[in-house]
XYZ file of C-alpha atoms in Angstrom:
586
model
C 79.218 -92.149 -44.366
C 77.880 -88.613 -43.566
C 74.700 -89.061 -41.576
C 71.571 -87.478 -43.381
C 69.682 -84.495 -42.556
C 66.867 -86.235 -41.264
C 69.321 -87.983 -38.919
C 70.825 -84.744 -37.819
C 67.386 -82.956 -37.280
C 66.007 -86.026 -35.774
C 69.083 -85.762 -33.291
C 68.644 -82.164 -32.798
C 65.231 -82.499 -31.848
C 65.736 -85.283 -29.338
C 68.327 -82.394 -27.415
C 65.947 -79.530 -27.611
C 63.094 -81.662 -26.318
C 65.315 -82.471 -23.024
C 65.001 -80.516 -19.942
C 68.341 -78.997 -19.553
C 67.705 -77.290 -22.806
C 64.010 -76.287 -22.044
C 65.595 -74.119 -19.247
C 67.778 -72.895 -21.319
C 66.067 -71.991 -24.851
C 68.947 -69.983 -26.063
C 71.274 -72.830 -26.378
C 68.228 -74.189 -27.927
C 68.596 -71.696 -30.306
C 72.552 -71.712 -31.062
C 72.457 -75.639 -31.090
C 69.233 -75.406 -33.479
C 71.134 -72.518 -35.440
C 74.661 -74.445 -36.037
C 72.725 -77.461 -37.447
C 70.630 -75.918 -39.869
C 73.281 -73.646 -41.051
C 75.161 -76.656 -41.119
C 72.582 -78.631 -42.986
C 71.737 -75.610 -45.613
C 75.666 -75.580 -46.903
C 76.663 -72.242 -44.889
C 79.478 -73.184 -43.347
C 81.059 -69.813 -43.431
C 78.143 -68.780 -41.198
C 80.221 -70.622 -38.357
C 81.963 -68.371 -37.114
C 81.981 -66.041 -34.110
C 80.984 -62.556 -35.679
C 77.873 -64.085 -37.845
C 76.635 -66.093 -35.072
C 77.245 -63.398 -32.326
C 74.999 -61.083 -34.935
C 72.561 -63.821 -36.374
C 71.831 -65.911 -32.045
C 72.940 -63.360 -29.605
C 71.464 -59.700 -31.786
C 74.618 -58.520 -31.454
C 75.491 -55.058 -33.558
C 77.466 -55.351 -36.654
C 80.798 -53.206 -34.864
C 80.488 -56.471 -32.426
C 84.006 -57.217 -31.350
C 84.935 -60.496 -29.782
C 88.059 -59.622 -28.410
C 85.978 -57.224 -26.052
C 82.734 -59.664 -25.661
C 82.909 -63.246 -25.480
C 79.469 -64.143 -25.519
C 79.717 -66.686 -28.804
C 82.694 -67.947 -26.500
C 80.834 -68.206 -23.591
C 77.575 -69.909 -24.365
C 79.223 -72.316 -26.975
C 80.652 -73.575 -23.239
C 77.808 -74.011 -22.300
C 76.275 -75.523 -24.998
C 79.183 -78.156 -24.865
C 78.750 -78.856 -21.467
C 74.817 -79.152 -21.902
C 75.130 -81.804 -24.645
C 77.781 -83.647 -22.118
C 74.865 -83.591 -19.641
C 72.263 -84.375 -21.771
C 74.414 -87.657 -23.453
C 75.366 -88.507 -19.573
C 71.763 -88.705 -18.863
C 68.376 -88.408 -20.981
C 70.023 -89.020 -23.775
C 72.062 -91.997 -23.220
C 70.220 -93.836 -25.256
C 70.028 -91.799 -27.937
C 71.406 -93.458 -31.635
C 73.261 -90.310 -32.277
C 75.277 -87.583 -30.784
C 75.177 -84.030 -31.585
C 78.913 -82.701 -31.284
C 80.646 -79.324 -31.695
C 84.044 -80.029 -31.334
C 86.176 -77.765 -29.531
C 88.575 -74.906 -31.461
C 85.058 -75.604 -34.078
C 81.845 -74.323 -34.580
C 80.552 -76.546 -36.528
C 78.472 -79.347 -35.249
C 79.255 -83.172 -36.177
C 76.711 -86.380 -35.616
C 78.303 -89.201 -34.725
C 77.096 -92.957 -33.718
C 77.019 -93.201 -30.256
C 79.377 -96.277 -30.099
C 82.051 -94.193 -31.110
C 81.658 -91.263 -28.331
C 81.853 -94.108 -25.715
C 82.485 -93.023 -22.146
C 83.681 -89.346 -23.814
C 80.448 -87.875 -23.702
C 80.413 -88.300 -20.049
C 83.606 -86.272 -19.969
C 84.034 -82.829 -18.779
C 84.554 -80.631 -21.392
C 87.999 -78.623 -21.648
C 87.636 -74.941 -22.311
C 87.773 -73.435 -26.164
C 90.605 -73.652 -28.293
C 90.881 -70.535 -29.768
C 88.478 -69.785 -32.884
C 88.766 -68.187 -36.021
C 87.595 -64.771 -35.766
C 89.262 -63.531 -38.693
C 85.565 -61.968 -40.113
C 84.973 -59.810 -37.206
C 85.937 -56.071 -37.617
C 88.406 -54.782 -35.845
C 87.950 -53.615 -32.321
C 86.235 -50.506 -31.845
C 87.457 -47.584 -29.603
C 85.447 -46.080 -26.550
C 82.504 -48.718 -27.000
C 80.481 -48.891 -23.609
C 82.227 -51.213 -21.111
C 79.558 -53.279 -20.784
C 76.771 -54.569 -23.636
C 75.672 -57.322 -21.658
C 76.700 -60.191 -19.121
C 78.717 -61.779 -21.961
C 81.521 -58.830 -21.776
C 82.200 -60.564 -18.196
C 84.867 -62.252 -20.119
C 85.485 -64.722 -17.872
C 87.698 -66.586 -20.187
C 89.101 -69.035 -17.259
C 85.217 -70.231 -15.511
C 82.232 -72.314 -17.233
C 79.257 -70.875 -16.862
C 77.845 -74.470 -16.578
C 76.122 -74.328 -13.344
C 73.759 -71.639 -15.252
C 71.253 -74.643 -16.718
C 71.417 -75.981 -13.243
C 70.471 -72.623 -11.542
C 67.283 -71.869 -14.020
C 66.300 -76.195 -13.969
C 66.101 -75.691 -10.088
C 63.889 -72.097 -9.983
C 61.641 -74.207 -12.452
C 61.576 -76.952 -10.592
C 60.582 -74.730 -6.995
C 57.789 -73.317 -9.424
C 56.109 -76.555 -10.557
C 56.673 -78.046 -7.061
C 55.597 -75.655 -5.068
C 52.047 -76.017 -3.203
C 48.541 -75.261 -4.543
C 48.282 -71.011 -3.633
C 51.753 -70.669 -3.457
C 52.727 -72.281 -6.995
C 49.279 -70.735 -8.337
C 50.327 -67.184 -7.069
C 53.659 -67.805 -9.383
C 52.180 -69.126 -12.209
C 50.106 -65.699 -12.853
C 53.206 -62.922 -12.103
C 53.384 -62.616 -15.380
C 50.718 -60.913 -16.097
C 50.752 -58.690 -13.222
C 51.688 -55.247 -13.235
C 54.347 -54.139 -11.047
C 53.963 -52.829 -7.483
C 55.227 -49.435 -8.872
C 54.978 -46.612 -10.178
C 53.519 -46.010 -14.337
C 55.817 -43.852 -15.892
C 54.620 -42.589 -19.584
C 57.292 -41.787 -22.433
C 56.028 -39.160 -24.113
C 57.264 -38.607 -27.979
C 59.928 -35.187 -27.525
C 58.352 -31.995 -29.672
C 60.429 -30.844 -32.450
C 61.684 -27.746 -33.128
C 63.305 -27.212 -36.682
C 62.490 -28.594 -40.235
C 64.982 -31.091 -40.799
C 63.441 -34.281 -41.047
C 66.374 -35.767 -39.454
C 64.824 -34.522 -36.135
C 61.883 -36.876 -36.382
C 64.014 -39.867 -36.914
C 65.829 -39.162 -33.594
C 62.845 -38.301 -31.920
C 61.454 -41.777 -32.327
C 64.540 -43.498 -31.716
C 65.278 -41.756 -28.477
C 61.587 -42.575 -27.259
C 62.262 -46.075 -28.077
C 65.288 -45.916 -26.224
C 64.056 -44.462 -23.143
C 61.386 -47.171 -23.102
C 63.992 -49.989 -23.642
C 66.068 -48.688 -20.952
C 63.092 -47.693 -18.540
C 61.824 -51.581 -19.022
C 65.138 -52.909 -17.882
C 64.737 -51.738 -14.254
C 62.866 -53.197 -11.401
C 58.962 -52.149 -10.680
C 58.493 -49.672 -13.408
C 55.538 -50.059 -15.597
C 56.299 -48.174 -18.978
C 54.221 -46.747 -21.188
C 54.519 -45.383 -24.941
C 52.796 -44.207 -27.250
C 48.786 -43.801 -27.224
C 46.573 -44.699 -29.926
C 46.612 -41.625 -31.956
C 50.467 -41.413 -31.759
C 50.021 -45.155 -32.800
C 48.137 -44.257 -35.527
C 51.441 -41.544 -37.119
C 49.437 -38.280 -35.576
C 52.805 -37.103 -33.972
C 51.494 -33.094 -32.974
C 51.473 -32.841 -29.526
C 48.735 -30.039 -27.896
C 49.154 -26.735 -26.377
C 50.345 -29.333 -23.125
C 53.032 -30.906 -24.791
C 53.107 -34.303 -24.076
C 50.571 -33.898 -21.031
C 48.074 -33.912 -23.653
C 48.578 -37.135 -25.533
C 48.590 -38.969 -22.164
C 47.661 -42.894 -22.735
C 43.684 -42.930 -21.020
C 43.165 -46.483 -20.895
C 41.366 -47.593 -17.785
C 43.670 -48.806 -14.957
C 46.952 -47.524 -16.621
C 46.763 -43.495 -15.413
C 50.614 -43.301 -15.067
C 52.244 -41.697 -11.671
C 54.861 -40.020 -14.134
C 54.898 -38.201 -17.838
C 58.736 -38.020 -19.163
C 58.913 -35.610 -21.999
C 60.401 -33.084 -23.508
C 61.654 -31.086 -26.591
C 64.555 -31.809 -29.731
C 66.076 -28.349 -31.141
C 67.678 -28.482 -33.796
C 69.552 -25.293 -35.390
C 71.481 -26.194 -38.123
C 73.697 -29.020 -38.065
C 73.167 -28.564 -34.272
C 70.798 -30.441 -31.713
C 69.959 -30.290 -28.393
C 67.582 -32.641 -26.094
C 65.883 -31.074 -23.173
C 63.916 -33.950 -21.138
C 61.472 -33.377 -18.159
C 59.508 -35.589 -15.779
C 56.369 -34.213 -14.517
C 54.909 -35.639 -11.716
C 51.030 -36.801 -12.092
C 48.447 -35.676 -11.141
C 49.741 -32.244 -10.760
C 51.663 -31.519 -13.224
C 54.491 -30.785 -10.976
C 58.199 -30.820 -12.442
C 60.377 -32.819 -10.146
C 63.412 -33.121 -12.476
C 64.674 -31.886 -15.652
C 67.295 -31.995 -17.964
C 69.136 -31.021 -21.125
C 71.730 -32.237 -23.435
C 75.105 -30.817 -24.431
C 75.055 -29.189 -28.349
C 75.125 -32.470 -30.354
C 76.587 -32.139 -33.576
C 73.957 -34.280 -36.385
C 76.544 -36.558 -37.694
C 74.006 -39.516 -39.427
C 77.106 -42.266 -39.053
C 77.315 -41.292 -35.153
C 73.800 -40.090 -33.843
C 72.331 -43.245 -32.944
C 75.431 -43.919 -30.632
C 74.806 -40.606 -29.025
C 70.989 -40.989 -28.878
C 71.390 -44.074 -27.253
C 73.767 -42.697 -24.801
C 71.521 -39.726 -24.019
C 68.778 -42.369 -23.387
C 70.406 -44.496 -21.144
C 72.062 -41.398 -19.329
C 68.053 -40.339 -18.726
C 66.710 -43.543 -17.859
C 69.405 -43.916 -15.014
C 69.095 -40.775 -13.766
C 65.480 -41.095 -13.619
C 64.383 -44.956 -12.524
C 67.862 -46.362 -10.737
C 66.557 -47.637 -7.103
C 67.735 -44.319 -5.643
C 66.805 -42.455 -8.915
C 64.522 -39.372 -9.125
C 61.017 -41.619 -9.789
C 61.707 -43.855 -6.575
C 62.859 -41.017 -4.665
C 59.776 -38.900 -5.257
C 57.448 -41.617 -4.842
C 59.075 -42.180 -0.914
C 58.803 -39.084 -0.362
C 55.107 -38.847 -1.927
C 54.075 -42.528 0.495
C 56.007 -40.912 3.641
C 53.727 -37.620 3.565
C 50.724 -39.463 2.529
C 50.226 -42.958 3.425
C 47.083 -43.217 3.030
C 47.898 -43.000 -1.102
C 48.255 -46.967 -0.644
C 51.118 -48.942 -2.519
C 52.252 -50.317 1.085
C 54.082 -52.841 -0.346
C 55.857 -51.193 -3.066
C 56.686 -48.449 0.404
C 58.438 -51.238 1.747
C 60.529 -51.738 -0.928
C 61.665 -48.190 -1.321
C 62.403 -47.751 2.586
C 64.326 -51.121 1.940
C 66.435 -49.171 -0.836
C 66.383 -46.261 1.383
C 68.005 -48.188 4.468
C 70.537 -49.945 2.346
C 71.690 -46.384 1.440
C 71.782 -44.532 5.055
C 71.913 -47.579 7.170
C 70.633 -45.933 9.858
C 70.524 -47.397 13.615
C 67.701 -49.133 14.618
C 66.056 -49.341 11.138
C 66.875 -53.020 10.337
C 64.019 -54.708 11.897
C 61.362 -52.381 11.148
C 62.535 -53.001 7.355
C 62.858 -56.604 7.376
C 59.445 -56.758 9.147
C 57.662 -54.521 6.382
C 59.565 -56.635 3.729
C 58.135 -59.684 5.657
C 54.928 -58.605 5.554
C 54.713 -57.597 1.606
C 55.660 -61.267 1.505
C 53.136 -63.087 3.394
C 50.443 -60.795 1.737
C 51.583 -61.532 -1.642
C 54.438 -64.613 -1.871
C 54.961 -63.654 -5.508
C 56.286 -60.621 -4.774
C 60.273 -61.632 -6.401
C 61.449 -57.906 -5.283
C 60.606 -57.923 -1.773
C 61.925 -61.838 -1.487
C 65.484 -60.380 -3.123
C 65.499 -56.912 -0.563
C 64.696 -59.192 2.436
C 67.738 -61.880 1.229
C 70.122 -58.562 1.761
C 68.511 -57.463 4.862
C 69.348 -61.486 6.437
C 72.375 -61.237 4.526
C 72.881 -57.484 6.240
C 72.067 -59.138 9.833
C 74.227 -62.297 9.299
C 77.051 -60.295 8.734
C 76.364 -57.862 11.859
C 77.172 -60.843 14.180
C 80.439 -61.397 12.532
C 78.452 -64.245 10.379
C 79.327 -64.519 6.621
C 76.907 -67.009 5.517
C 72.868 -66.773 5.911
C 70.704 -70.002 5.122
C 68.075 -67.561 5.428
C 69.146 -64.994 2.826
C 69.849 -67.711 0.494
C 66.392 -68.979 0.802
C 65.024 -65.731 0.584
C 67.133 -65.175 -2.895
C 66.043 -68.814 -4.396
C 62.325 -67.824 -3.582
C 63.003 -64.172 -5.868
C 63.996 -66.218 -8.692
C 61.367 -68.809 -8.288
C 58.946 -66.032 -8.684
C 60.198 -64.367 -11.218
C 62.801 -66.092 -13.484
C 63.598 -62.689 -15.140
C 64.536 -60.524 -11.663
C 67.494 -59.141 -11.952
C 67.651 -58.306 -8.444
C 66.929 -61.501 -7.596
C 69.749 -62.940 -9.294
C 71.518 -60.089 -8.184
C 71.466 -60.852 -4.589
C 71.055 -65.101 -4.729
C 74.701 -64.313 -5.975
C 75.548 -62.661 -3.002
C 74.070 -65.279 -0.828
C 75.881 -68.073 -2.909
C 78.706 -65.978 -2.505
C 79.010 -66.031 1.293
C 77.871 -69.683 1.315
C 81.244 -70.482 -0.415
C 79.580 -71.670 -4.027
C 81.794 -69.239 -5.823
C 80.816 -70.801 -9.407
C 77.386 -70.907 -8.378
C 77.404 -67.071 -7.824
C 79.084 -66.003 -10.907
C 76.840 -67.986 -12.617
C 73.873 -65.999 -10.749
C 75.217 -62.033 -11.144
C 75.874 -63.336 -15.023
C 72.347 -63.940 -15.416
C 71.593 -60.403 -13.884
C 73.813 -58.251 -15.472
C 72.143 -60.854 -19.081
C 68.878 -59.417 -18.145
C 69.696 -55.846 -16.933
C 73.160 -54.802 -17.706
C 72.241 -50.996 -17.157
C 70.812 -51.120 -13.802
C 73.376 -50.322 -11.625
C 72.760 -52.122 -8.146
C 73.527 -54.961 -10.362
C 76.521 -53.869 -12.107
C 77.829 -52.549 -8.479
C 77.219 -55.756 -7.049
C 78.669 -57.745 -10.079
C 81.771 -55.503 -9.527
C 82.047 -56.813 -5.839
C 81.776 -60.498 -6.167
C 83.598 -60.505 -9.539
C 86.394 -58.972 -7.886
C 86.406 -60.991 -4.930
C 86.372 -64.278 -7.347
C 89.594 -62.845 -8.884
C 88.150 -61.472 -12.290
C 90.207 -58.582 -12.271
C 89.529 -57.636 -16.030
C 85.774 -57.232 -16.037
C 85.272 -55.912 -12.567
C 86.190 -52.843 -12.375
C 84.850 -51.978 -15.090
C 81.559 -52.688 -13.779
C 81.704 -50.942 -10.510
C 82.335 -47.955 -12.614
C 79.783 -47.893 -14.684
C 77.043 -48.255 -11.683
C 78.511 -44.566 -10.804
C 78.583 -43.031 -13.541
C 74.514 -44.423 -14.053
C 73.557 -43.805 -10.874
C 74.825 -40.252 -9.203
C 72.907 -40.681 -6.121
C 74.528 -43.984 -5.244
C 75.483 -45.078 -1.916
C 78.772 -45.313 -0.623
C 79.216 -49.111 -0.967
C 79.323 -48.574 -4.834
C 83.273 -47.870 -4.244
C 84.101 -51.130 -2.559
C 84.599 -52.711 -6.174
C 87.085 -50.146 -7.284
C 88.507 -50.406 -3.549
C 89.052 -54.450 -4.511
C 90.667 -53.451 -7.606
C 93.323 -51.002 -6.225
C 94.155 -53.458 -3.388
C 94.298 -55.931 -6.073
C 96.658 -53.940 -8.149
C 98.603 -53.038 -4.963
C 98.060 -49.166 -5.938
C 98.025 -47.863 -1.779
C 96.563 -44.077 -2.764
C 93.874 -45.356 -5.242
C 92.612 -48.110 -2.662
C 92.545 -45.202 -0.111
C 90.733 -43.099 -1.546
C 88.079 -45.751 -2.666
C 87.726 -47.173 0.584
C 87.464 -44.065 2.011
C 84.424 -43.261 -0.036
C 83.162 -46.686 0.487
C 83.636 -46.625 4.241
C 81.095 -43.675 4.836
C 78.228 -46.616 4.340
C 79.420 -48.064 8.092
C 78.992 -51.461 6.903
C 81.966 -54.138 8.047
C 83.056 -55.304 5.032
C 83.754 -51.683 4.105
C 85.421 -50.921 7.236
C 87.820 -53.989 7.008
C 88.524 -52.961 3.163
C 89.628 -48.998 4.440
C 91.826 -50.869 7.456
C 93.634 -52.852 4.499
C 94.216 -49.622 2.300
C 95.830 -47.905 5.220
C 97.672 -51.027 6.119
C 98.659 -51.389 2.743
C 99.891 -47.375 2.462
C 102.170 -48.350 5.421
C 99.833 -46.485 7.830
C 99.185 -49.591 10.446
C 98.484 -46.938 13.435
C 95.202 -45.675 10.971
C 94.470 -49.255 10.006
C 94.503 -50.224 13.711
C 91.873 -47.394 14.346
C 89.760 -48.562 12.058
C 89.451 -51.940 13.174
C 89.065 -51.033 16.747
C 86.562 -48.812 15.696
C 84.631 -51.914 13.510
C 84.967 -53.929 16.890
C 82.873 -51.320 18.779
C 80.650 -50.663 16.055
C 79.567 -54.434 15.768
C 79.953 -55.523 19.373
C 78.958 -59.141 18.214
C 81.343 -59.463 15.830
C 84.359 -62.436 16.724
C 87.460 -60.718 18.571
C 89.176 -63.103 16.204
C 89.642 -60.841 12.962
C 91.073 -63.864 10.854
C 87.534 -65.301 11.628
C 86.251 -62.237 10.593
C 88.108 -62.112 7.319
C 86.889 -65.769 6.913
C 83.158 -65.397 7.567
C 83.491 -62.145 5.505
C 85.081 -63.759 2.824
C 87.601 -61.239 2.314
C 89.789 -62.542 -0.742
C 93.789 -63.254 0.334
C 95.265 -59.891 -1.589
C 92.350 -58.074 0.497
C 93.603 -59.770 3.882
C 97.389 -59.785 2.920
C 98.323 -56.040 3.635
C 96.608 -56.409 7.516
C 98.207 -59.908 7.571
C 101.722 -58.475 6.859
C 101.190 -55.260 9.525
C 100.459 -57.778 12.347
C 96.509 -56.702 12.612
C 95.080 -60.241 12.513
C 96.499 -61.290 15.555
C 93.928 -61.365 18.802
């Protein structure tokens, strides 16, 4: 007999109650969705498209064969409700099921799931998808963490990874756990930046519709990255007066004690014909000073494709403007260099952090790790400076010839701890997982980064790295890509994932030239990955150079290079080409 409703929502409510699903409350949410879709008689809800649009706010040209994130987290979900039966709810009368190649959930006695619910779930049979649209051409290359794609992993290990930053939150002691408890409703070390709404010129009324979506935009995008405190619109703007004063946008500035933003972003829509152009500016408060500016190619008003464009034109802005070596953190350096005594030490540190990982320049390491150190003690909240000084151990480690870092991975697990919703944090605890050999671990941890910010590209460059290096040759390059093209003023390590790929792909010019571009950052890693292209080219006596040249670079590095490539973690189609040339030998 079909068990009732009640029995199903009584069920349901047992699993959401439990602890792996507190940490996660978006499997909360697909679980909780598949039953009462269930219950209300839609089953032809249950299916990928309608629950990727209805859960995960996916857009309606959503295409699964390009994003598997109904894929992905039903994974998880079925390896959640393995855990929970396994555990808290071993007890439990029933057993909420989705069985696999299905959507649809089933509640069954637990007598009859006997030992299966402690079982390790297989991966997804293929679904129907036969009510998703077809694919569509030239859509970004990445929405979010679910394009990853990883078709072959389980994400599994994500649950884990958020249960233990919870649990380092409630268990830390008194200050320490107190100082946590409140980030939230701190503002960031940085800068304010205030989105201004663009003047119009032109009387189509078209123009004011992609004014405010563009603002909106530009604030969605601006909130995505690290230590920016956005702004919109004031109270008159709130209140639909949309003229702007002889000052543009400098005259509808928010004035609200405490929130005098560092930076105005504004700028004008002109529209001429069936013609528009967007001209953006930031102006650099107080002062008034223009420190960047841009403008748009002719866009042709095409209603079915503007907001794709606006959107674009956003994002393009945003990255130019508040990447870590963007035009706001740049100016501000240079603005805390000249003038210390302007304050915002700690938020300094962080941007000569950035500013090191970019020029590495001799002798700057411990000066950096010792500001970063310091923002630390004086504020142990502070998730940013925890991630930057995991990279700078991480950085050191690998100096001495020493993959792994005990201290970097600390230093990571106390970023997430204080902030659950870093991407940097997650960013770089995947990069310490990484070297510590917990390879599902840290794809579960740059997953969760590129899930919160998949536009900021220190993320996506890093996610382009390790996802390479863990052999997901689809998604990664990809990634590594779009970090350039976000961030122009990258540094040179952002070509070691496209490096990866070529060497992967056994393409010798490609992986050259990438690891050429890569190499100018000094690092080891890099210098190892340009010895492999030339070895791979056939060019030993250039790959030979370059290692001999790594050796007296890093005088503490192992004479042993297969140690190297082992502490380094340099995957096997990496190593291969300096394997086969004979360069691994002592």
């Amino acid at each position: 007999m079909e068990p009732s409703a009640d029995e199903y929502r009584d069920a349901l409510s047992r699993v959401v109650a439990a602890a792996t699903f507190r940490s996660s409350p978006k499997l909360a949410e697909l679980l909780s969705y598949l039953v009462e879709q269930k219950l209300a008689g839609h089953g032809d809800r249950l299916k990928g498209y309608p629950i990727a649009l209805d859960v995960f706010g996916r857009d309606e040209d959503f295409d699964a064969s390009s994003d598997s994130i109904v894929r992905v987290q039903m994974t998880r979900l079925r390896r959640a409700l393995g855990e929970y039966y396994a555990g808290e709810g071993a007890g439990d009368p029933f057993r909420l099921v989705v069985p696999r190649g299905s959507y649809a959930p089933m509640l069954e006695p637990a007598a009859e799931r006997g030992q299966e619910a402690r079982q390790e779930p297989l991966p997804d049979a293929p679904v129907d998808t036969s009510t998703s649209p077809p694919a569509q051409q030239g859509e970004d290359i990445v929405r979010s963490s679910s394009a990853l794609n990883l078709r072959r992993r389980s994400w599994g290990l994500l649950a884990a990874l958020a249960l233990a930053a919870s649990l380092l939150i409630i268990y830390w002691p008194g200050g320490e756990r107190d100082a946590v408890l409140v980030r939230a409703g701190e503002m960031p070390d940085g800068p304010v930046v205030y989105v201004a709404p663009y003047a119009i010129t032109g009387s189509d009324p078209a123009i004011a519709r992609v004014r405010d979506g563009l603002q909106f935009d530009l604030i969605n995008y601006l909130a995505q990255l690290p230590n920016l405190a956005v702004l919109s619109l004031d109270e008159r703007t709130a209140k639909g007066e949309r003229q702007l004063g002889a000052g543009g946008a400098l005259g509808t500035q928010p004035s609200r004690k405490g929130l005098r933003p560092a930076f105005v972003l504004q700028g004008s829509i002109d529209g001429a014909g069936s013609t528009l152009r967007i001209n953006s500016s930031l102006v650099r408060m107080p002062g008034g000073v223009v420190v960047w500016s841009g403008r748009s190619a002719p866009i042709d008003y095409d209603p079915a494709q503007i907001l794709k464009v606006q959107s674009k034109i956003a994002l393009g802005v945003a990255s130019r403007l508040g990447q870590p070596y963007g035009v706001i953190h740049e100016t501000m350096r240079q603005d805390l260099e000249n003038h210390r005594d302007l304050g915002m030490e700690r938020y300094f540190c962080e941007l000569e952090a950035y500013e090191f990982m970019r020029s590495r320049r001799e002798g700057q390491l411990g000066r950096v790790k010792d500001c970063l150190e310091r923002a630390v003690y004086d504020k142990p909240n502070y998730s940013d400076a925890w991630a930057l000084l995991s990279w700078m151990h991480l950085y050191e480690a690998q100096a001495h010839g020493i993959g792994d870092s005990p201290e970097a991975l600390e230093a990571a697990k106390r970023a997430v701890a204080a902030n659950a919703t870093n991407a940097i944090g997650y960013e770089y605890l995947a990069l310490a997982l990484y070297r510590h050999g917990e390879d599902d671990a840290a794809r579960e941890a740059i997953g969760k980064a590129l899930e919160i910010s998949p536009n900021h590209s220190e993320v996506l460059a890093n996610a382009g790295r390790v996802l390479g290096a863990l052999g997901e040759h689809e998604i990664a390059p990809n990634l590594a890509r779009k970090a350039i093209q976000l961030n122009p003023g990258h540094p040179p390590w952002y070509w070691s994932g496209l490096a990866l790929d070529a060497l992967y792909r056994n393409e010798a010019d490609e992986a050259l030239r990438y690891a050429r571009l890569g190499a100018a950052d000094g690092g080891l890693m890099s210098r190892y990955l340009l010895a492999s292209a030339y070895a791979q080219a056939g060019k030993g006596a250039e790959a030979r150079r370059v290692l001999e040249e790594a050796a007296r670079a890093y005088p503490g590095v192992s004479k042993d290079r297969r140690e190297v490539v082992r502490q380094l973690r340099i995957p096997d189609f990496a190593a291969e080409p300096l394997e086969a040339q004979g360069l691994l030998t002592r």
